[in-house]
């Protein structure tokens, strides 16, 4: 076979093989087979030495022309394949945005958060301002300024985690009130929602971590009548117009006099049921007139100012509102339970 025939054969073969090629990998292999370093056409160029000096230029031109030709043809097929591959990819990746969705999961508020919001709503509507404070608190604010000195027996009921002698996890949100009383001048009208800690065993009505909302009003001429009126309106706004309050004498070191406040049972509206153990009343709040000693320790003139305070547990309100009988259910994070409770 002379070189002319050889060249023709190479071109013919390329033509035939190009017709069958479908993907860019095979095309690249073919390009190497012909035009690569060890390719058939490259080999031909190398064997030009065998030709006579007269034949060489013409043959060289012919081979170079064939090379350009074949290269163009390969490029052309490469473009076609690339185009086809791109289209196939787009087809594969196509999304049908008109398909119905698999359904989005809608979250909901935790019942404690809902109750904090509801109670905050009622009280801010009555003129209270929301104030927050640290959960890691100084003994000074948590106990001392609340008229609970070191070694006072009432500390037993509020044992907690101590970081050192002076720093602890707060046992109530009263220290937030102490912080405000020591830094602001009356009139003061605040509520302090927040998480608090006590060394309590977990059971159906206790948790070592729970939530409170405490309120404080200090002004001139504040009396027990203001406390009773405020809590009466609060109870009615929260649970309904037929709800009444009942005050029973109690003791807290930071209030004098102090009172436990019962509300008409929200489950039976006073008729007597399991929730109120047949009495028609449920115990919901602690309250009292701010002890003048507390005012003085916080730098407020007790001969001019007086005040009242109250504290209510958010878990208790949530349990009453949603008919929950075991506090532990609030913390287990079981969505089957939690998602049934919606704000109303
Ligand atoms: N700080 C009290 C407690 O956690 C609640 C309370 C607040 C009682 C205000 C009376 C007045 O036990």
Short mmCIF file of C-alpha atoms and ligand atoms in Angstrom, two decimals:
data_model
loop_
_atom_site.label_atom_id
_atom_site.label_comp_id
_atom_site.label_asym_id
_atom_site.label_seq_id
_atom_site.Cartn_x
_atom_site.Cartn_y
_atom_site.Cartn_z
CA UNK A 1 0.00 0.00 0.00
CA UNK A 2 1.52 3.32 -0.95
CA UNK A 3 1.21 6.40 1.20
CA UNK A 4 -1.69 7.84 -0.78
CA UNK A 5 -3.71 4.71 -0.25
CA UNK A 6 -2.70 4.58 3.40
CA UNK A 7 -3.87 8.16 3.90
CA UNK A 8 -7.17 7.43 2.23
CA UNK A 9 -7.67 4.38 4.41
CA UNK A 10 -7.03 6.34 7.58
CA UNK A 11 -9.54 9.00 6.50
CA UNK A 12 -12.11 6.38 5.55
CA UNK A 13 -11.75 4.55 8.84
CA UNK A 14 -12.14 7.76 10.77
CA UNK A 15 -15.26 8.58 8.80
CA UNK A 16 -16.79 5.15 9.57
CA UNK A 17 -15.95 5.21 13.25
CA UNK A 18 -17.18 8.76 13.73
CA UNK A 19 -20.60 7.70 12.57
CA UNK A 20 -20.90 5.22 15.45
CA UNK A 21 -19.56 7.37 18.24
CA UNK A 22 -22.05 8.45 20.97
CA UNK A 23 -20.06 9.84 23.87
CA UNK A 24 -17.18 12.21 24.42
CA UNK A 25 -14.96 9.55 26.06
CA UNK A 26 -14.97 7.33 22.96
CA UNK A 27 -14.44 10.37 20.73
CA UNK A 28 -11.32 11.39 22.68
CA UNK A 29 -9.96 7.86 22.35
CA UNK A 30 -10.48 8.02 18.59
CA UNK A 31 -8.76 11.39 18.34
CA UNK A 32 -5.69 9.93 20.10
CA UNK A 33 -5.73 6.84 17.90
CA UNK A 34 -5.39 8.99 14.77
CA UNK A 35 -3.88 12.33 15.74
CA UNK A 36 -2.18 11.51 19.04
CA UNK A 37 1.59 11.07 19.52
CA UNK A 38 1.33 7.42 18.58
CA UNK A 39 -1.62 7.96 16.26
CA UNK A 40 -1.75 6.54 12.73
CA UNK A 41 -1.41 9.91 11.00
CA UNK A 42 1.50 10.96 13.19
CA UNK A 43 3.18 7.67 12.36
CA UNK A 44 2.75 8.42 8.65
CA UNK A 45 4.42 11.80 9.04
CA UNK A 46 7.33 10.06 10.73
CA UNK A 47 7.71 7.61 7.87
CA UNK A 48 8.09 10.47 5.35
CA UNK A 49 11.82 9.86 5.54
CA UNK A 50 11.39 6.93 3.23
CA UNK A 51 10.21 9.21 0.44
CA UNK A 52 12.48 10.85 -2.08
CA UNK A 53 13.26 14.56 -1.70
CA UNK A 54 10.93 15.40 -4.66
CA UNK A 55 7.97 13.49 -3.31
CA UNK A 56 8.26 14.78 0.21
CA UNK A 57 6.79 18.35 -0.04
CA UNK A 58 3.65 17.25 -1.90
CA UNK A 59 3.07 14.35 0.47
CA UNK A 60 3.74 16.59 3.47
CA UNK A 61 1.11 19.04 2.24
CA UNK A 62 -1.38 16.26 1.68
CA UNK A 63 -0.90 14.82 5.14
CA UNK A 64 -1.17 18.24 6.78
CA UNK A 65 -4.33 18.98 4.84
CA UNK A 66 -5.76 15.62 5.92
CA UNK A 67 -4.80 16.39 9.49
CA UNK A 68 -6.69 19.70 9.47
CA UNK A 69 -9.61 18.04 7.81
CA UNK A 70 -9.84 15.22 10.30
CA UNK A 71 -9.31 17.56 13.23
CA UNK A 72 -12.21 19.74 12.03
CA UNK A 73 -14.42 16.71 11.64
CA UNK A 74 -13.56 15.48 15.15
CA UNK A 75 -14.33 18.94 16.55
CA UNK A 76 -17.63 19.00 14.78
CA UNK A 77 -18.67 15.64 16.25
CA UNK A 78 -17.37 16.74 19.67
CA UNK A 79 -19.68 19.77 19.55
CA UNK A 80 -22.64 17.61 18.60
CA UNK A 81 -21.95 15.12 21.39
CA UNK A 82 -21.47 17.87 23.98
CA UNK A 83 -24.77 19.41 22.96
CA UNK A 84 -26.53 16.04 23.21
CA UNK A 85 -24.92 15.28 26.56
CA UNK A 86 -25.98 18.66 27.94
CA UNK A 87 -29.53 18.13 26.80
CA UNK A 88 -29.62 14.67 28.37
CA UNK A 89 -28.34 16.09 31.64
CA UNK A 90 -30.94 18.85 31.65
CA UNK A 91 -33.62 16.27 30.96
CA UNK A 92 -32.39 14.10 33.86
CA UNK A 93 -32.22 16.99 36.27
CA UNK A 94 -35.54 18.48 35.29
CA UNK A 95 -37.87 19.26 38.21
CA UNK A 96 -41.58 19.22 37.78
CA UNK A 97 -42.51 22.21 39.90
CA UNK A 98 -46.19 21.51 39.30
CA UNK A 99 -46.10 18.21 41.26
CA UNK A 100 -47.96 18.34 44.59
CA UNK A 101 -45.52 18.76 47.53
CA UNK A 102 -44.84 15.97 50.01
CA UNK A 103 -46.20 18.27 52.75
CA UNK A 104 -44.27 20.71 54.93
CA UNK A 105 -44.13 20.02 58.67
CA UNK A 106 -45.45 23.00 60.55
CA UNK A 107 -43.94 23.56 63.98
CA UNK A 108 -45.78 24.99 66.96
CA UNK A 109 -44.98 26.95 70.10
CA UNK A 110 -44.19 25.04 73.27
CA UNK A 111 -47.09 25.29 75.77
CA UNK A 112 -44.84 27.03 78.32
CA UNK A 113 -43.91 29.66 75.74
CA UNK A 114 -47.55 30.09 74.79
CA UNK A 115 -48.53 30.63 78.42
CA UNK A 116 -45.66 33.07 79.04
CA UNK A 117 -46.88 35.02 75.99
CA UNK A 118 -50.51 34.97 77.13
CA UNK A 119 -49.73 36.05 80.71
CA UNK A 120 -47.31 38.71 79.45
CA UNK A 121 -50.00 39.98 77.11
CA UNK A 122 -52.54 40.35 79.92
CA UNK A 123 -50.09 42.06 82.28
CA UNK A 124 -48.49 44.42 79.75
CA UNK A 125 -52.06 45.32 78.79
CA UNK A 126 -52.51 46.40 82.42
CA UNK A 127 -49.43 48.64 82.30
CA UNK A 128 -46.59 46.34 83.38
CA UNK A 129 -43.19 46.45 81.70
CA UNK A 130 -41.27 43.21 81.00
CA UNK A 131 -37.79 42.96 82.56
CA UNK A 132 -35.38 40.04 82.40
CA UNK A 133 -32.26 39.13 84.36
CA UNK A 134 -29.51 36.49 84.61
CA UNK A 135 -30.23 32.87 85.52
CA UNK A 136 -26.79 32.62 87.16
CA UNK A 137 -27.35 35.04 89.99
CA UNK A 138 -25.61 36.47 93.03
CA UNK A 139 -26.69 35.30 96.46
CA UNK A 140 -26.98 39.02 97.25
CA UNK A 141 -29.89 39.56 94.84
CA UNK A 142 -31.48 36.12 95.06
CA UNK A 143 -31.56 35.92 98.87
CA UNK A 144 -29.97 38.75 100.87
CA UNK A 145 -31.99 41.61 99.34
CA UNK A 146 -35.11 39.42 99.59
CA UNK A 147 -34.67 39.43 103.37
CA UNK A 148 -33.39 35.85 103.42
CA UNK A 149 -30.01 36.09 105.19
CA UNK A 150 -27.48 33.25 105.17
CA UNK A 151 -28.61 30.38 107.41
CA UNK A 152 -32.25 31.55 107.37
CA UNK A 153 -34.46 28.42 107.50
CA UNK A 154 -36.51 29.52 104.50
CA UNK A 155 -33.44 28.84 102.33
CA UNK A 156 -34.17 25.13 102.82
CA UNK A 157 -37.25 25.34 100.61
CA UNK A 158 -35.16 26.98 97.92
CA UNK A 159 -32.01 24.92 97.79
CA UNK A 160 -30.21 25.21 94.47
CA UNK A 161 -26.92 24.70 92.63
CA UNK A 162 -24.12 26.88 94.01
CA UNK A 163 -21.12 27.78 91.83
CA UNK A 164 -19.40 29.17 94.90
CA UNK A 165 -20.49 30.86 98.10
CA UNK A 166 -21.87 33.89 96.30
CA UNK A 167 -23.07 32.61 92.96
CA UNK A 168 -25.97 30.28 92.28
CA UNK A 169 -28.72 29.29 89.87
CA UNK A 170 -31.56 31.65 90.79
CA UNK A 171 -34.43 30.03 92.70
CA UNK A 172 -37.04 32.63 91.70
CA UNK A 173 -37.21 35.70 89.47
CA UNK A 174 -37.34 38.02 92.51
CA UNK A 175 -33.63 38.91 92.07
CA UNK A 176 -34.60 40.67 88.82
CA UNK A 177 -36.89 42.86 90.92
CA UNK A 178 -34.07 43.51 93.38
CA UNK A 179 -31.85 44.58 90.49
CA UNK A 180 -34.50 47.05 89.32
CA UNK A 181 -35.27 48.38 92.81
CA UNK A 182 -31.58 49.10 93.43
CA UNK A 183 -31.16 50.96 90.14
CA UNK A 184 -34.46 52.76 89.46
CA UNK A 185 -36.64 55.20 91.31
CA UNK A 186 -40.36 54.52 91.85
CA UNK A 187 -42.88 54.38 90.31
CA UNK A 188 -41.94 50.81 89.32
CA UNK A 189 -44.36 48.51 87.51
CA UNK A 190 -42.60 45.42 86.20
CA UNK A 191 -43.08 41.74 85.46
CA UNK A 192 -40.17 39.30 85.35
CA UNK A 193 -40.72 36.11 83.38
CA UNK A 194 -37.99 33.50 83.39
CA UNK A 195 -36.50 30.12 84.13
CA UNK A 196 -35.66 29.25 87.73
CA UNK A 197 -33.95 26.34 89.51
CA UNK A 198 -34.51 24.40 92.70
CA UNK A 199 -33.19 21.13 94.10
CA UNK A 200 -36.60 19.46 93.77
CA UNK A 201 -37.22 15.82 92.88
CA UNK A 202 -39.01 15.32 89.58
CA UNK A 203 -42.63 14.25 90.00
CA UNK A 204 -46.04 15.06 88.52
CA UNK A 205 -46.01 18.59 89.98
CA UNK A 206 -42.29 19.36 90.49
CA UNK A 207 -39.31 19.96 88.27
CA UNK A 208 -35.82 21.20 89.25
CA UNK A 209 -36.10 23.66 86.33
CA UNK A 210 -39.31 25.61 85.90
CA UNK A 211 -40.66 29.00 84.87
CA UNK A 212 -42.08 31.88 86.84
CA UNK A 213 -43.60 35.25 86.25
CA UNK A 214 -43.25 37.68 89.10
CA UNK A 215 -44.80 41.13 89.26
CA UNK A 216 -43.80 44.18 91.29
CA UNK A 217 -45.47 47.56 91.78
CA UNK A 218 -43.92 50.30 93.89
CA UNK A 219 -45.33 53.77 94.20
CA UNK A 220 -46.76 56.17 96.77
CA UNK A 221 -49.94 54.97 98.49
CA UNK A 222 -49.94 51.42 97.11
CA UNK A 223 -52.17 49.26 99.32
CA UNK A 224 -53.36 45.69 99.61
CA UNK A 225 -56.52 46.81 97.78
CA UNK A 226 -54.35 47.52 94.71
CA UNK A 227 -52.85 44.03 94.96
CA UNK A 228 -56.28 42.41 95.24
CA UNK A 229 -57.76 44.47 92.42
CA UNK A 230 -54.80 43.82 90.12
CA UNK A 231 -54.85 40.06 90.66
CA UNK A 232 -58.63 39.96 90.31
CA UNK A 233 -58.49 41.65 86.91
CA UNK A 234 -55.52 39.47 85.94
CA UNK A 235 -57.42 36.26 86.76
CA UNK A 236 -60.52 37.37 84.85
CA UNK A 237 -58.54 38.41 81.77
CA UNK A 238 -56.65 35.12 81.79
CA UNK A 239 -59.45 32.65 82.52
CA UNK A 240 -62.78 34.44 82.09
CA UNK A 241 -65.14 36.90 83.75
CA UNK A 242 -66.63 34.35 86.18
CA UNK A 243 -63.26 33.67 87.83
CA UNK A 244 -62.93 35.01 91.40
CA UNK A 245 -59.91 35.29 93.71
CA UNK A 246 -59.55 34.21 97.32
CA UNK A 247 -56.71 35.38 99.57
CA UNK A 248 -55.34 33.19 102.38
CA UNK A 249 -52.72 34.40 104.89
CA UNK A 250 -49.25 33.07 104.19
CA UNK A 251 -45.60 33.83 104.81
CA UNK A 252 -42.75 35.00 102.59
CA UNK A 253 -39.69 36.77 104.03
CA UNK A 254 -39.89 39.48 101.36
CA UNK A 255 -43.58 40.38 101.75
CA UNK A 256 -45.57 41.46 104.81
CA UNK A 257 -48.42 40.68 104.97
CA UNK A 258 -48.29 37.74 102.55
CA UNK A 259 -51.09 35.80 100.90
CA UNK A 260 -51.62 32.69 98.84
CA UNK A 261 -54.13 33.42 96.12
CA UNK A 262 -56.68 30.85 95.00
CA UNK A 263 -58.77 31.17 91.86
CA UNK A 264 -62.15 29.69 91.04
CA UNK A 265 -61.30 26.26 89.61
CA UNK A 266 -60.87 26.78 85.88
CA UNK A 267 -61.81 23.16 85.13
CA UNK A 268 -65.24 23.10 86.84
CA UNK A 269 -65.81 26.84 87.39
CA UNK A 270 -66.25 26.33 91.09
CA UNK A 271 -68.57 23.33 91.19
CA UNK A 272 -65.90 20.96 92.51
CA UNK A 273 -64.00 18.39 90.48
CA UNK A 274 -60.88 16.23 90.39
CA UNK A 275 -58.60 19.17 89.53
CA UNK A 276 -59.66 21.20 92.61
CA UNK A 277 -60.16 18.08 94.73
CA UNK A 278 -63.82 19.00 95.15
CA UNK A 279 -63.16 22.42 96.73
CA UNK A 280 -63.99 24.63 93.73
CA UNK A 281 -60.71 26.55 94.28
CA UNK A 282 -57.20 26.13 92.93
CA UNK A 283 -54.02 27.60 94.41
CA UNK A 284 -52.19 29.62 91.77
CA UNK A 285 -50.22 32.56 93.16
CA UNK A 286 -48.03 33.78 96.00
CA UNK A 287 -48.30 37.46 96.80
CA UNK A 288 -47.98 40.19 99.41
CA UNK A 289 -47.03 43.75 100.27
CA UNK A 290 -43.30 44.28 99.76
CA UNK A 291 -41.61 44.06 103.15
CA UNK A 292 -40.40 47.59 104.13
CA UNK A 293 -37.07 45.98 105.05
CA UNK A 294 -36.66 44.89 101.42
CA UNK A 295 -37.44 48.41 100.20
CA UNK A 296 -34.87 49.92 102.59
CA UNK A 297 -32.18 47.36 101.65
CA UNK A 298 -32.75 48.28 98.00
CA UNK A 299 -32.44 51.99 98.76
CA UNK A 300 -36.13 52.92 98.55
CA UNK A 301 -37.61 55.17 101.26
CA UNK A 302 -40.24 52.96 102.91
CA UNK A 303 -41.86 55.91 104.69
CA UNK A 304 -42.78 57.37 101.31
CA UNK A 305 -43.21 54.31 99.10
CA UNK A 306 -44.99 51.00 99.42
CA UNK A 307 -45.55 48.19 96.98
CA UNK A 308 -46.95 44.78 96.23
CA UNK A 309 -45.51 41.70 94.55
CA UNK A 310 -46.81 38.43 93.24
CA UNK A 311 -45.34 35.29 91.72
CA UNK A 312 -46.97 32.67 89.54
CA UNK A 313 -45.63 29.41 88.10
CA UNK A 314 -45.94 29.10 84.33
CA UNK A 315 -46.05 25.30 84.41
CA UNK A 316 -49.03 25.44 86.73
CA UNK A 317 -50.88 27.86 84.43
CA UNK A 318 -50.08 25.70 81.39
CA UNK A 319 -51.28 22.55 83.14
CA UNK A 320 -54.54 24.21 84.20
CA UNK A 321 -55.09 25.78 80.80
CA UNK A 322 -54.50 22.61 78.79
CA UNK A 323 -55.73 20.02 81.30
CA UNK A 324 -52.26 18.46 81.70
CA UNK A 325 -52.06 16.18 84.74
CA UNK A 326 -48.32 15.41 84.78
CA UNK A 327 -45.70 18.18 84.56
CA UNK A 328 -43.16 15.79 83.07
CA UNK A 329 -45.11 15.74 79.82
CA UNK A 330 -44.10 19.37 79.29
CA UNK A 331 -40.41 18.46 79.17
CA UNK A 332 -40.36 15.15 77.32
CA UNK A 333 -40.49 16.79 73.90
CA UNK A 334 -43.01 14.28 72.53
CA UNK A 335 -44.46 15.95 69.43
CA UNK A 336 -47.58 13.77 69.51
CA UNK A 337 -48.43 15.49 72.79
CA UNK A 338 -47.02 18.98 72.21
CA UNK A 339 -48.54 19.50 68.76
CA UNK A 340 -52.05 19.02 70.14
CA UNK A 341 -51.75 22.19 72.19
CA UNK A 342 -52.34 25.37 70.25
CA UNK A 343 -52.55 28.96 71.37
CA UNK A 344 -56.14 30.10 71.65
N1 LIG B 1 -40.61 34.58 94.96
C1 LIG B 1 -41.65 33.70 95.43
C2 LIG B 1 -41.27 32.28 95.18
O1 LIG B 1 -40.65 31.98 94.21
C3 LIG B 1 -42.98 34.00 94.81
C4 LIG B 1 -43.54 35.28 95.30
C5 LIG B 1 -43.29 36.45 94.64
C6 LIG B 1 -44.30 35.33 96.44
C7 LIG B 1 -43.80 37.64 95.08
C8 LIG B 1 -44.82 36.50 96.90
C9 LIG B 1 -44.56 37.65 96.24
O2 LIG B 1 -41.60 31.44 95.97
#
